[in-house]
mmCIF file of C-alpha atoms in Angstrom:
data_model
loop_
_atom_site.group_PDB
_atom_site.id
_atom_site.type_symbol
_atom_site.label_atom_id
_atom_site.label_comp_id
_atom_site.label_asym_id
_atom_site.label_seq_id
_atom_site.Cartn_x
_atom_site.Cartn_y
_atom_site.Cartn_z
ATOM 1 C CA MET A 26 0.000 0.000 0.000
ATOM 2 C CA ALA A 27 2.813 2.390 0.887
ATOM 3 C CA GLN A 28 4.547 1.702 -2.429
ATOM 4 C CA ALA A 29 1.334 2.426 -4.324
ATOM 5 C CA LEU A 30 0.892 5.748 -2.512
ATOM 6 C CA LEU A 31 4.526 6.643 -3.134
ATOM 7 C CA SER A 32 4.145 5.806 -6.828
ATOM 8 C CA ILE A 33 1.040 7.980 -7.064
ATOM 9 C CA PHE A 34 2.867 10.826 -5.332
ATOM 10 C CA ILE A 35 5.839 10.558 -7.715
ATOM 11 C CA ILE A 36 3.575 10.526 -10.771
ATOM 12 C CA PHE A 37 1.646 13.525 -9.434
ATOM 13 C CA PHE A 38 4.904 15.382 -8.690
ATOM 14 C CA LEU A 39 6.281 14.714 -12.184
ATOM 15 C CA PHE A 40 2.972 15.809 -13.721
ATOM 16 C CA GLN A 41 3.147 19.050 -11.737
ATOM 17 C CA LEU A 42 6.719 19.668 -12.902
ATOM 18 C CA GLY A 43 5.623 19.181 -16.499
ATOM 19 C CA ALA A 44 2.601 21.448 -16.080
ATOM 20 C CA PHE A 45 4.734 24.150 -14.501
ATOM 21 C CA ALA A 46 7.344 23.918 -17.270
ATOM 22 C CA LYS A 47 4.602 24.186 -19.909
ATOM 23 C CA LYS A 48 3.065 27.199 -18.196
ATOM 24 C CA ARG A 49 6.475 28.795 -17.844
ATOM 25 C CA GLY A 50 6.993 28.382 -21.595
ATOM 26 C CA GLU A 51 3.655 30.075 -22.297
ATOM 27 C CA LEU A 52 4.457 32.965 -19.958
ATOM 28 C CA GLN A 53 7.959 33.461 -21.375
ATOM 29 C CA LYS A 54 6.615 36.036 -23.867
ATOM 30 C CA THR A 55 5.062 38.259 -21.204
ATOM 31 C CA HIS A 56 7.214 37.638 -18.117
ATOM 32 C CA ASN A 57 10.911 37.878 -17.519
ATOM 33 C CA PHE A 58 12.139 34.586 -16.067
ATOM 34 C CA THR A 59 15.763 34.731 -15.008
ATOM 35 C CA MET A 60 16.088 31.294 -13.436
ATOM 36 C CA HIS A 61 16.966 28.271 -15.524
ATOM 37 C CA TRP A 62 14.979 25.974 -13.228
ATOM 38 C CA PRO A 63 11.399 26.393 -12.111
ATOM 39 C CA LEU A 64 11.340 28.258 -8.830
ATOM 40 C CA TYR A 65 9.795 25.555 -6.697
ATOM 41 C CA LEU A 66 12.216 22.937 -8.043
ATOM 42 C CA TYR A 67 15.054 25.237 -7.012
ATOM 43 C CA ILE A 68 13.544 25.649 -3.531
ATOM 44 C CA PHE A 69 13.029 21.869 -3.318
ATOM 45 C CA THR A 70 16.688 21.296 -4.185
ATOM 46 C CA VAL A 71 17.888 23.801 -1.582
ATOM 47 C CA MET A 72 15.647 22.323 1.112
ATOM 48 C CA THR A 73 16.700 18.748 0.275
ATOM 49 C CA SER A 74 20.342 19.790 0.472
ATOM 50 C CA LEU A 75 19.762 21.397 3.868
ATOM 51 C CA VAL A 76 18.044 18.252 5.154
ATOM 52 C CA LEU A 77 20.991 16.114 4.083
ATOM 53 C CA ILE A 78 23.613 18.532 5.447
ATOM 54 C CA PHE A 79 21.934 18.691 8.857
ATOM 55 C CA ALA A 80 21.370 14.905 8.846
ATOM 56 C CA VAL A 81 25.126 14.448 8.426
ATOM 57 C CA ILE A 82 25.774 16.925 11.269
ATOM 58 C CA TYR A 83 23.343 15.072 13.544
ATOM 59 C CA PHE A 84 24.763 11.691 12.573
ATOM 60 C CA ILE A 85 28.338 12.775 13.313
ATOM 61 C CA ALA A 86 27.237 14.359 16.603
ATOM 62 C CA SER A 87 25.552 11.091 17.603
ATOM 63 C CA PHE A 88 28.934 9.303 17.630
ATOM 64 C CA ASP A 89 29.866 11.008 20.918
ATOM 65 C CA ALA A 90 26.601 10.716 22.802
ATOM 66 C CA PRO A 91 22.901 10.136 22.186
ATOM 67 C CA ILE A 92 21.267 13.244 20.752
ATOM 68 C CA LEU A 93 17.597 12.242 20.488
ATOM 69 C CA MET A 94 14.928 11.077 22.883
ATOM 70 C CA ASP A 95 11.999 8.955 21.743
ATOM 71 C CA SER A 96 9.074 10.800 23.329
ATOM 72 C CA ASN A 97 6.628 7.974 22.640
ATOM 73 C CA GLN A 98 8.591 5.554 24.799
ATOM 74 C CA GLY A 99 10.254 8.126 27.054
ATOM 75 C CA LYS A 100 13.682 6.640 26.343
ATOM 76 C CA ILE A 101 16.889 8.101 25.000
ATOM 77 C CA VAL A 102 17.690 6.620 21.591
ATOM 78 C CA GLN A 103 21.056 4.893 21.930
ATOM 79 C CA ASN A 104 21.821 3.640 18.435
ATOM 80 C CA HIS A 105 21.154 6.250 15.778
ATOM 81 C CA ASN A 106 21.105 5.380 12.100
ATOM 82 C CA PHE A 107 21.374 7.774 9.171
ATOM 83 C CA ALA A 108 17.770 7.233 8.027
ATOM 84 C CA GLU A 109 16.581 8.347 11.459
ATOM 85 C CA MET A 110 18.716 11.479 11.171
ATOM 86 C CA ILE A 111 17.222 12.282 7.754
ATOM 87 C CA TYR A 112 13.731 11.898 9.233
ATOM 88 C CA TYR A 113 14.532 14.100 12.210
ATOM 89 C CA SER A 114 16.251 16.699 10.027
ATOM 90 C CA GLY A 115 13.304 16.796 7.608
ATOM 91 C CA THR A 116 10.681 17.237 10.305
ATOM 92 C CA THR A 117 12.790 19.939 11.937
ATOM 93 C CA LEU A 118 13.565 21.856 8.726
ATOM 94 C CA LEU A 119 9.956 21.805 7.592
ATOM 95 C CA SER A 120 8.813 22.850 11.086
ATOM 96 C CA ILE A 121 6.532 19.816 11.287
ATOM 97 C CA GLY A 122 7.913 18.657 14.621
ATOM 98 C CA TYR A 123 5.789 15.587 15.246
ATOM 99 C CA GLY A 124 7.251 15.330 18.730
ATOM 100 C CA ASP A 125 8.224 11.688 18.440
ATOM 101 C CA LEU A 126 11.928 12.590 18.492
ATOM 102 C CA ASN A 127 13.231 15.398 20.675
ATOM 103 C CA PRO A 128 16.804 16.690 20.704
ATOM 104 C CA ILE A 129 18.781 16.525 23.907
ATOM 105 C CA GLY A 130 21.965 18.323 24.860
ATOM 106 C CA PRO A 131 23.660 20.961 22.726
ATOM 107 C CA ILE A 132 22.108 19.589 19.540
ATOM 108 C CA ARG A 133 18.926 21.455 20.552
ATOM 109 C CA TYR A 134 20.523 24.720 19.425
ATOM 110 C CA ILE A 135 21.503 23.299 16.054
ATOM 111 C CA SER A 136 17.909 22.102 15.667
ATOM 112 C CA LEU A 137 16.641 25.607 16.396
ATOM 113 C CA PHE A 138 18.941 27.004 13.727
ATOM 114 C CA GLU A 139 17.760 24.376 11.245
ATOM 115 C CA GLY A 140 14.123 25.265 11.933
ATOM 116 C CA PHE A 141 14.969 28.927 11.394
ATOM 117 C CA LEU A 142 16.622 28.124 8.048
ATOM 118 C CA GLY A 143 13.594 26.075 7.045
ATOM 119 C CA ILE A 144 11.386 29.132 7.361
ATOM 120 C CA VAL A 145 13.786 31.782 6.069
ATOM 121 C CA SER A 146 15.461 30.021 3.105
ATOM 122 C CA PRO A 147 12.401 29.517 0.864
ATOM 123 C CA THR A 148 11.183 32.996 1.733
ATOM 124 C CA VAL A 149 14.484 34.615 0.775
ATOM 125 C CA ILE A 150 14.680 32.656 -2.488
ATOM 126 C CA PHE A 151 11.099 33.525 -3.407
ATOM 127 C CA VAL A 152 11.406 37.224 -2.529
ATOM 128 C CA ASN A 153 14.726 37.435 -4.378
ATOM 129 C CA GLU A 154 13.140 35.962 -7.515
ATOM 130 C CA ILE A 155 10.127 38.273 -7.329
ATOM 131 C CA THR A 156 12.386 41.282 -6.806
ATOM 132 C CA LYS A 157 14.506 40.318 -9.835
ATOM 133 C CA ASN A 158 11.396 40.119 -12.024
ATOM 134 C CA THR A 159 10.032 43.492 -10.930
ATOM 135 C CA GLN A 160 13.384 45.284 -11.299
ATOM 136 C CA ASN A 161 13.835 44.054 -14.870
ATOM 137 C CA ARG A 162 10.532 45.449 -16.164
#
């Protein structure tokens, strides 16, 4: 069931990319597009990169001491794996924060910074692109 839902999501995502690219081509005559990639694909790439960078930071930090607590069981997670760090990094960056994993120790401050970047980065990219388009008219 999960594979079917994932397949549907991927097909929908690819369809949306195609629809956006087609619309961008139609608007090329009336709008000044300066980016080579569609804007949301660029934001997606930046956000994915941030998730992976912070996952690596968390994974390396977990070598010294446990950095996450499983709130559902009330236990400190002893053996971290990289997939768990990607999950934690993604929920933190996107400000979802399910609450199932909570940072402990100094990693809490890195998590705060990651959450801040998750809000600010797409906003800065979007505003920068809009500003470029209005200045070129």
